[in-house]
PDB file with one MODEL, atoms N, CA, C and O in Angstrom:
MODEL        1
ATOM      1  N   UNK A   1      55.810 -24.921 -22.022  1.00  0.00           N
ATOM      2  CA  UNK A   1      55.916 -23.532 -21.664  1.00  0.00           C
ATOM      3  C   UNK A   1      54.596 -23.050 -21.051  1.00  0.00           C
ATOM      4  O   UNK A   1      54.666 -22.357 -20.036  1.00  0.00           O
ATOM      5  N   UNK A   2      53.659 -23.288 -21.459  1.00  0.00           N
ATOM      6  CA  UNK A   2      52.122 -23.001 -21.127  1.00  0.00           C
ATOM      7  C   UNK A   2      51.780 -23.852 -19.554  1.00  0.00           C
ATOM      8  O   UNK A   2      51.064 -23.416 -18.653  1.00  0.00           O
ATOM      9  N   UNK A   3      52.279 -24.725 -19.567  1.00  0.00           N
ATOM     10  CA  UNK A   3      52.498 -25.975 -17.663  1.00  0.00           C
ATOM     11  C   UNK A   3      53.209 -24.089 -17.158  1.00  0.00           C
ATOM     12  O   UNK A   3      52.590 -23.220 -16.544  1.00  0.00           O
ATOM     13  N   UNK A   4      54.586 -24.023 -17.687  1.00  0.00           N
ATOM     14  CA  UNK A   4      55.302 -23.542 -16.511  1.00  0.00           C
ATOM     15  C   UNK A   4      54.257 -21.678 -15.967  1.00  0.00           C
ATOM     16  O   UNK A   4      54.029 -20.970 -14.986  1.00  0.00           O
ATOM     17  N   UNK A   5      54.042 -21.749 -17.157  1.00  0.00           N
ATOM     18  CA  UNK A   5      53.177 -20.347 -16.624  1.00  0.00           C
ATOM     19  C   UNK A   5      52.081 -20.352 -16.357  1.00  0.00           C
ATOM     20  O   UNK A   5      51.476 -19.318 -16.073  1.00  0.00           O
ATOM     21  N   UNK A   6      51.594 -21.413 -16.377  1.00  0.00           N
ATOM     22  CA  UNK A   6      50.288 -21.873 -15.624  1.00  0.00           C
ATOM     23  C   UNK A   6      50.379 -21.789 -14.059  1.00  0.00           C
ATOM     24  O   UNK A   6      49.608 -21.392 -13.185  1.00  0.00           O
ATOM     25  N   UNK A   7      51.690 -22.347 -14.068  1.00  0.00           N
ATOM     26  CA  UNK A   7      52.107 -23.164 -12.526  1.00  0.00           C
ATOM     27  C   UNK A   7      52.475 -21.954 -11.855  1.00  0.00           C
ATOM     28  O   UNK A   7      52.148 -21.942 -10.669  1.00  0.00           O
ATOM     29  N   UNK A   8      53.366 -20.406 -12.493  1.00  0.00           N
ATOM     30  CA  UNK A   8      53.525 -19.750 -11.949  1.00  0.00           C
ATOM     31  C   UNK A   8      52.434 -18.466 -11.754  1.00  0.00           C
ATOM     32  O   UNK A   8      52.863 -17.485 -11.146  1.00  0.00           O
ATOM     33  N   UNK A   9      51.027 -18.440 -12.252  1.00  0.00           N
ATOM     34  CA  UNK A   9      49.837 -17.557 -12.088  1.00  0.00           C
ATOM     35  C   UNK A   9      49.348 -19.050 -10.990  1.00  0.00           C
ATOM     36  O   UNK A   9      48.136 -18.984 -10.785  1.00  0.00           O
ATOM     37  N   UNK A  10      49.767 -19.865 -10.532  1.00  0.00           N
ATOM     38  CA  UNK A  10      48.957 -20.010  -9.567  1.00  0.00           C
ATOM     39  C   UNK A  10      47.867 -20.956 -10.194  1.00  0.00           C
ATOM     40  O   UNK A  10      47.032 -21.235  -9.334  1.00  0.00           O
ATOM     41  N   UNK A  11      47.569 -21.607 -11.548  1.00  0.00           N
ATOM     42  CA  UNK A  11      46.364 -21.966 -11.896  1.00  0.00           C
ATOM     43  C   UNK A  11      46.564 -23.406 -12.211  1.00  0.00           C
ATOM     44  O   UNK A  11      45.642 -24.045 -12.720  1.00  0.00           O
ATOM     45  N   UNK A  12      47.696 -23.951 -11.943  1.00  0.00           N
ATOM     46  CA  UNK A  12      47.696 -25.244 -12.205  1.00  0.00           C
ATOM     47  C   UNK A  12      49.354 -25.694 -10.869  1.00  0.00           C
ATOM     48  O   UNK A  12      50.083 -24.756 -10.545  1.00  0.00           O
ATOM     49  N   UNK A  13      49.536 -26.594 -10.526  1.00  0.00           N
ATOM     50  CA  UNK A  13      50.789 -27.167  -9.780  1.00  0.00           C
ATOM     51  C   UNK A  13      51.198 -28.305 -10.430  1.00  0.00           C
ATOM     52  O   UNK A  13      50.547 -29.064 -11.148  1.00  0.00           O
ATOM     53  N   UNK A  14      52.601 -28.344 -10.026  1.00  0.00           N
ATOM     54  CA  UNK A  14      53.338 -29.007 -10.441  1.00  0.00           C
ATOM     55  C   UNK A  14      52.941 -30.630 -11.026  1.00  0.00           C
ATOM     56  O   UNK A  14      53.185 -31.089 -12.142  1.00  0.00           O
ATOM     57  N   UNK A  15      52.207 -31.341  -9.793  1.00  0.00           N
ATOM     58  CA  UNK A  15      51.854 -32.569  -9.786  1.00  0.00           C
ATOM     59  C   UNK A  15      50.512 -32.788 -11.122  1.00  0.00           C
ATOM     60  O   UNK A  15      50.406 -33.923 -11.587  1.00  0.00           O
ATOM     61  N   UNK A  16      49.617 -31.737 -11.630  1.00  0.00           N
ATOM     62  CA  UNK A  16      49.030 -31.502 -12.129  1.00  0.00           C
ATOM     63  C   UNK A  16      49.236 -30.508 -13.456  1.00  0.00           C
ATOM     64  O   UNK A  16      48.473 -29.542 -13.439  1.00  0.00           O
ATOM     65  N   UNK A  17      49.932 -30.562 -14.343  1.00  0.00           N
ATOM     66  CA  UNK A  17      50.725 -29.688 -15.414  1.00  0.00           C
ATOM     67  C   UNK A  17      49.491 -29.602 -16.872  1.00  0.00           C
ATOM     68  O   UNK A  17      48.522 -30.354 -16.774  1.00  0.00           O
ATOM     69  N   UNK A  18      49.561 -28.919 -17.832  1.00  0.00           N
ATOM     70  CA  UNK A  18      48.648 -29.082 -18.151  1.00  0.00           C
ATOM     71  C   UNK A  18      48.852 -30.302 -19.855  1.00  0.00           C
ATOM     72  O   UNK A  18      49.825 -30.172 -20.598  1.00  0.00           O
ATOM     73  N   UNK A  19      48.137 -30.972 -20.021  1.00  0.00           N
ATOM     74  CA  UNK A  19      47.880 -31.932 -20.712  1.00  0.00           C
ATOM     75  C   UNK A  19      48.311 -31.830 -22.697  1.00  0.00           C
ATOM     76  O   UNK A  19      48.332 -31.045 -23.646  1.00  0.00           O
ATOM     77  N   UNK A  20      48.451 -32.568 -22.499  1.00  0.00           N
ATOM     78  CA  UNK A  20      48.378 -32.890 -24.689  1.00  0.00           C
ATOM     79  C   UNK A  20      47.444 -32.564 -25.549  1.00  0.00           C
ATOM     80  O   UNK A  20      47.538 -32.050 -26.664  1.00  0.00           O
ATOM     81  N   UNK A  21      45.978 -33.114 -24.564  1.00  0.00           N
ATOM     82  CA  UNK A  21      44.597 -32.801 -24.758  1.00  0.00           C
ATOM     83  C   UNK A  21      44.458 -31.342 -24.605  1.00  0.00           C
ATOM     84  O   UNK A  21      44.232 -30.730 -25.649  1.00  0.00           O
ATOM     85  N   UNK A  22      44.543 -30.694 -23.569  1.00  0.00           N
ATOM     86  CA  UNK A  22      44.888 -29.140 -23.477  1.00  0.00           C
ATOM     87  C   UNK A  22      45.204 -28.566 -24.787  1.00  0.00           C
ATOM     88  O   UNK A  22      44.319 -28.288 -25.596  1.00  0.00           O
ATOM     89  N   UNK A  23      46.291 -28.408 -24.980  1.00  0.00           N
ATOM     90  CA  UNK A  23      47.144 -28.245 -25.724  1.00  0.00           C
ATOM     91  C   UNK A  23      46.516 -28.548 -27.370  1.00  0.00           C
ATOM     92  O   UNK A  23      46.514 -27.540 -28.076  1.00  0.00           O
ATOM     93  N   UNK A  24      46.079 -29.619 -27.918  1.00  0.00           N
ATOM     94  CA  UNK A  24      45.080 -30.099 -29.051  1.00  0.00           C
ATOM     95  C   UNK A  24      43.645 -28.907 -29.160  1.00  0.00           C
ATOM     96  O   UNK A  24      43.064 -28.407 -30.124  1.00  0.00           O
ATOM     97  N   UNK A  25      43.485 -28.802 -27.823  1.00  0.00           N
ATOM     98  CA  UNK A  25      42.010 -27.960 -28.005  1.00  0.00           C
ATOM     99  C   UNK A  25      41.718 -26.480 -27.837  1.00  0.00           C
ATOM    100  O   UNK A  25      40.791 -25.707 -28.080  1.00  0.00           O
ATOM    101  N   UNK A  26      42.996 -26.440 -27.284  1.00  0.00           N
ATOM    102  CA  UNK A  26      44.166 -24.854 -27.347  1.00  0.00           C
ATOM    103  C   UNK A  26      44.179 -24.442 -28.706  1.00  0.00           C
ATOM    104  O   UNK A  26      43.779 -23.315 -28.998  1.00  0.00           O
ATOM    105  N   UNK A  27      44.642 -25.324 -29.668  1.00  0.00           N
ATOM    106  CA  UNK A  27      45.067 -24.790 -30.878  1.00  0.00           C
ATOM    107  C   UNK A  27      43.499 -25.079 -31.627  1.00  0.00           C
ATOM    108  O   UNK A  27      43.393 -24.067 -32.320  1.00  0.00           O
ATOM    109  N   UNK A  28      42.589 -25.670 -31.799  1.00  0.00           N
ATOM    110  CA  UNK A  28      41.203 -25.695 -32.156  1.00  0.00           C
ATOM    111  C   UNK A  28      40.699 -24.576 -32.198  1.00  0.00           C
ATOM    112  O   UNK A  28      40.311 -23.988 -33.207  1.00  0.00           O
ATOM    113  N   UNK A  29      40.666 -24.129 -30.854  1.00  0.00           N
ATOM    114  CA  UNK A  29      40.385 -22.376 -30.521  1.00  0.00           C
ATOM    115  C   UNK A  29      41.228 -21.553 -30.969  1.00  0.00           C
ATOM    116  O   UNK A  29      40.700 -20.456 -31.150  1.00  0.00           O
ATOM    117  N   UNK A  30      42.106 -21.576 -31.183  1.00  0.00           N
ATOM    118  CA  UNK A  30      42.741 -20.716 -32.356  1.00  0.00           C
ATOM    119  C   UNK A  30      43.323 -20.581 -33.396  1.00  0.00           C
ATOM    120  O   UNK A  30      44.338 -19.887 -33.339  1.00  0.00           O
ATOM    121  N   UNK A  31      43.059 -20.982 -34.316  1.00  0.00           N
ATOM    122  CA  UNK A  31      43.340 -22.066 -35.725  1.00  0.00           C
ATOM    123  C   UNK A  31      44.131 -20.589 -36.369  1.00  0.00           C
ATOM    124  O   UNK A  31      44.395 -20.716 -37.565  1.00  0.00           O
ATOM    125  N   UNK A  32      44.496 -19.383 -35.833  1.00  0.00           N
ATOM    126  CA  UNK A  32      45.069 -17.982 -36.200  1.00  0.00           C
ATOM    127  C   UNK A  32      46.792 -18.232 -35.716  1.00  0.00           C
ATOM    128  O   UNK A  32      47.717 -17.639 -36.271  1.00  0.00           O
ATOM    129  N   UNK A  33      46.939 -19.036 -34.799  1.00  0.00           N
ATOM    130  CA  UNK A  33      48.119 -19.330 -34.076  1.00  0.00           C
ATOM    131  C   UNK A  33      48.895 -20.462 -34.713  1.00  0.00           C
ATOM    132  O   UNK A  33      48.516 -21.618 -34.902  1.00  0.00           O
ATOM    133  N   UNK A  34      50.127 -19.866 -35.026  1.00  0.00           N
ATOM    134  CA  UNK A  34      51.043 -20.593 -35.871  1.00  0.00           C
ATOM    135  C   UNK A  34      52.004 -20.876 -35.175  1.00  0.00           C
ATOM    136  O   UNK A  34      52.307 -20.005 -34.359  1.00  0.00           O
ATOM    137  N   UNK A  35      52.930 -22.253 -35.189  1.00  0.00           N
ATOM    138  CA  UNK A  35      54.184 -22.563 -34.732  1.00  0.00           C
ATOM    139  C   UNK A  35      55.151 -22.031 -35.587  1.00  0.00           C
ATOM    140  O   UNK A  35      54.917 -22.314 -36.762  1.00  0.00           O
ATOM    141  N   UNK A  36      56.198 -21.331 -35.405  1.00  0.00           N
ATOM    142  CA  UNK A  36      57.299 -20.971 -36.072  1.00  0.00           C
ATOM    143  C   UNK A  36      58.109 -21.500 -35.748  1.00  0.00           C
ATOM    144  O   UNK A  36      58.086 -22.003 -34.625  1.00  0.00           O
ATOM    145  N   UNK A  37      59.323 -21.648 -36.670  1.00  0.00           N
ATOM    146  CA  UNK A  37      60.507 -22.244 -36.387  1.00  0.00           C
ATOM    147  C   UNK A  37      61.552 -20.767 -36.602  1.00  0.00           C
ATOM    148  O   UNK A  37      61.448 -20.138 -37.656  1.00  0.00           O
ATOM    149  N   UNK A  38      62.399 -20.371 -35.667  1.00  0.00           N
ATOM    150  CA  UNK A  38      63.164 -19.094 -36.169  1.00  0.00           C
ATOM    151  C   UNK A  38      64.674 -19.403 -36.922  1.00  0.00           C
ATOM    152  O   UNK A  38      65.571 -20.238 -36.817  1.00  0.00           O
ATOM    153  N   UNK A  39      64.518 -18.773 -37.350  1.00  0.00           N
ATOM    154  CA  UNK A  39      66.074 -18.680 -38.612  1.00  0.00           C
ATOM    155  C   UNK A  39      66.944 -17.858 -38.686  1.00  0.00           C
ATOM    156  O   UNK A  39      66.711 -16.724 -39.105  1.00  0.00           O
ATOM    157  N   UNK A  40      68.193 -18.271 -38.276  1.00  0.00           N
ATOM    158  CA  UNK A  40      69.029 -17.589 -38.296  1.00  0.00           C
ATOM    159  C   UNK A  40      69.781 -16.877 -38.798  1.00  0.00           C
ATOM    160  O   UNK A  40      69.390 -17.002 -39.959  1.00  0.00           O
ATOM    161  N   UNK A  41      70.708 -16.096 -38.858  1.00  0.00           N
ATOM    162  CA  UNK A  41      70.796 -14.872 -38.927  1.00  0.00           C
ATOM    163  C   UNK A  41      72.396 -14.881 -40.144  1.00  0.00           C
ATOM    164  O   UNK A  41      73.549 -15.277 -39.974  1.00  0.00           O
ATOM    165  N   UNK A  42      71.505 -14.078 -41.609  1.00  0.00           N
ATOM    166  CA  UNK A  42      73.245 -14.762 -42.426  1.00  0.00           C
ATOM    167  C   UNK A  42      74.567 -14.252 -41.848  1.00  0.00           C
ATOM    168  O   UNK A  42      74.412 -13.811 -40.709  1.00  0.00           O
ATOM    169  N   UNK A  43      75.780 -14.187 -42.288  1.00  0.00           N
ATOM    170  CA  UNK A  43      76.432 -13.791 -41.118  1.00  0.00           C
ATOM    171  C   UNK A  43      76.765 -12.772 -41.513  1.00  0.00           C
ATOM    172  O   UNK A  43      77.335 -12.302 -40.528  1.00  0.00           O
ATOM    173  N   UNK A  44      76.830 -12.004 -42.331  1.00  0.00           N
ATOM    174  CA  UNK A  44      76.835 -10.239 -42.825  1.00  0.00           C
ATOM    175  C   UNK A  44      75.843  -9.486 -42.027  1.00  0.00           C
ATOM    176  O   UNK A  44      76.230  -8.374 -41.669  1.00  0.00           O
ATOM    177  N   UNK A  45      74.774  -9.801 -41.703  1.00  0.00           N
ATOM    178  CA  UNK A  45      73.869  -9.418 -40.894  1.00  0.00           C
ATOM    179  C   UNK A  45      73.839  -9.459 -39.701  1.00  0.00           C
ATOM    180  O   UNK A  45      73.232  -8.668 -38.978  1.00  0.00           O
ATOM    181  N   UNK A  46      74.682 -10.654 -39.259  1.00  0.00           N
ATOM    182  CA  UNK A  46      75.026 -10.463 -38.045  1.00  0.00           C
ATOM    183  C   UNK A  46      76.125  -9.680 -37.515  1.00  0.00           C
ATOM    184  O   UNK A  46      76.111  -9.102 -36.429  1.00  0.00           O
ATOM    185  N   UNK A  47      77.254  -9.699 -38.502  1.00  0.00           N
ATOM    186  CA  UNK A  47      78.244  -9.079 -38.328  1.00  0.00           C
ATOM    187  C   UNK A  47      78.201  -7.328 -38.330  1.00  0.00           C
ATOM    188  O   UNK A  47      78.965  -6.664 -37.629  1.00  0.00           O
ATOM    189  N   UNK A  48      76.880  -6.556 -39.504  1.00  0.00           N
ATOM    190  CA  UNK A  48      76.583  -5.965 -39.082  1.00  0.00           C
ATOM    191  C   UNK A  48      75.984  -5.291 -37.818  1.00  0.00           C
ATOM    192  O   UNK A  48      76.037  -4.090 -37.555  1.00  0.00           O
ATOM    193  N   UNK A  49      75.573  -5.990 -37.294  1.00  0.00           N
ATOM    194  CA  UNK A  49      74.664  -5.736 -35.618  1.00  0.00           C
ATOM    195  C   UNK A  49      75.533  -5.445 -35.180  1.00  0.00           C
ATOM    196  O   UNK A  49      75.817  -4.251 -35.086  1.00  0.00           O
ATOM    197  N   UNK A  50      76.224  -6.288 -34.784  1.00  0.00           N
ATOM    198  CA  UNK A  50      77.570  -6.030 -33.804  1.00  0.00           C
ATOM    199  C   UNK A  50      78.512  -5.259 -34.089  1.00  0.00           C
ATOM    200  O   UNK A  50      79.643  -5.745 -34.057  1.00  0.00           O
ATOM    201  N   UNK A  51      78.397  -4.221 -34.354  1.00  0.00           N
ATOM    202  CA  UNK A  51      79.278  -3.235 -34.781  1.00  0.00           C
ATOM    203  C   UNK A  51      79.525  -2.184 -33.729  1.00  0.00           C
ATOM    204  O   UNK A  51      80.285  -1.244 -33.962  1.00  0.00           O
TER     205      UNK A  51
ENDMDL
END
């Protein structure tokens, strides 16, 4: 995700995407930044929404 919006500000191209290493030293610098996994939704809750 971070290649494709790189590629679209213009700061990186296609042939050149940005790296693993990137990415490793990305998260170094911000040891505040968490991966989430999202969870879905029970279905009373959903069924509420859609009302």
């Amino acid at each position: 995700m971070a290649s494709e919006y790189a590629i679209f500000l213009g700061k990186r191209d296609k042939e050149h995407p940005l790296t693993p290493k990137w990415f490793r030293l990305f998260v170094q610098r911000w040891p505040e930044l968490k991966l989430l996994k999202s969870r879905g939704l029970e279905i009373q809750r959903a069924k509420a929404t859609n009302t």
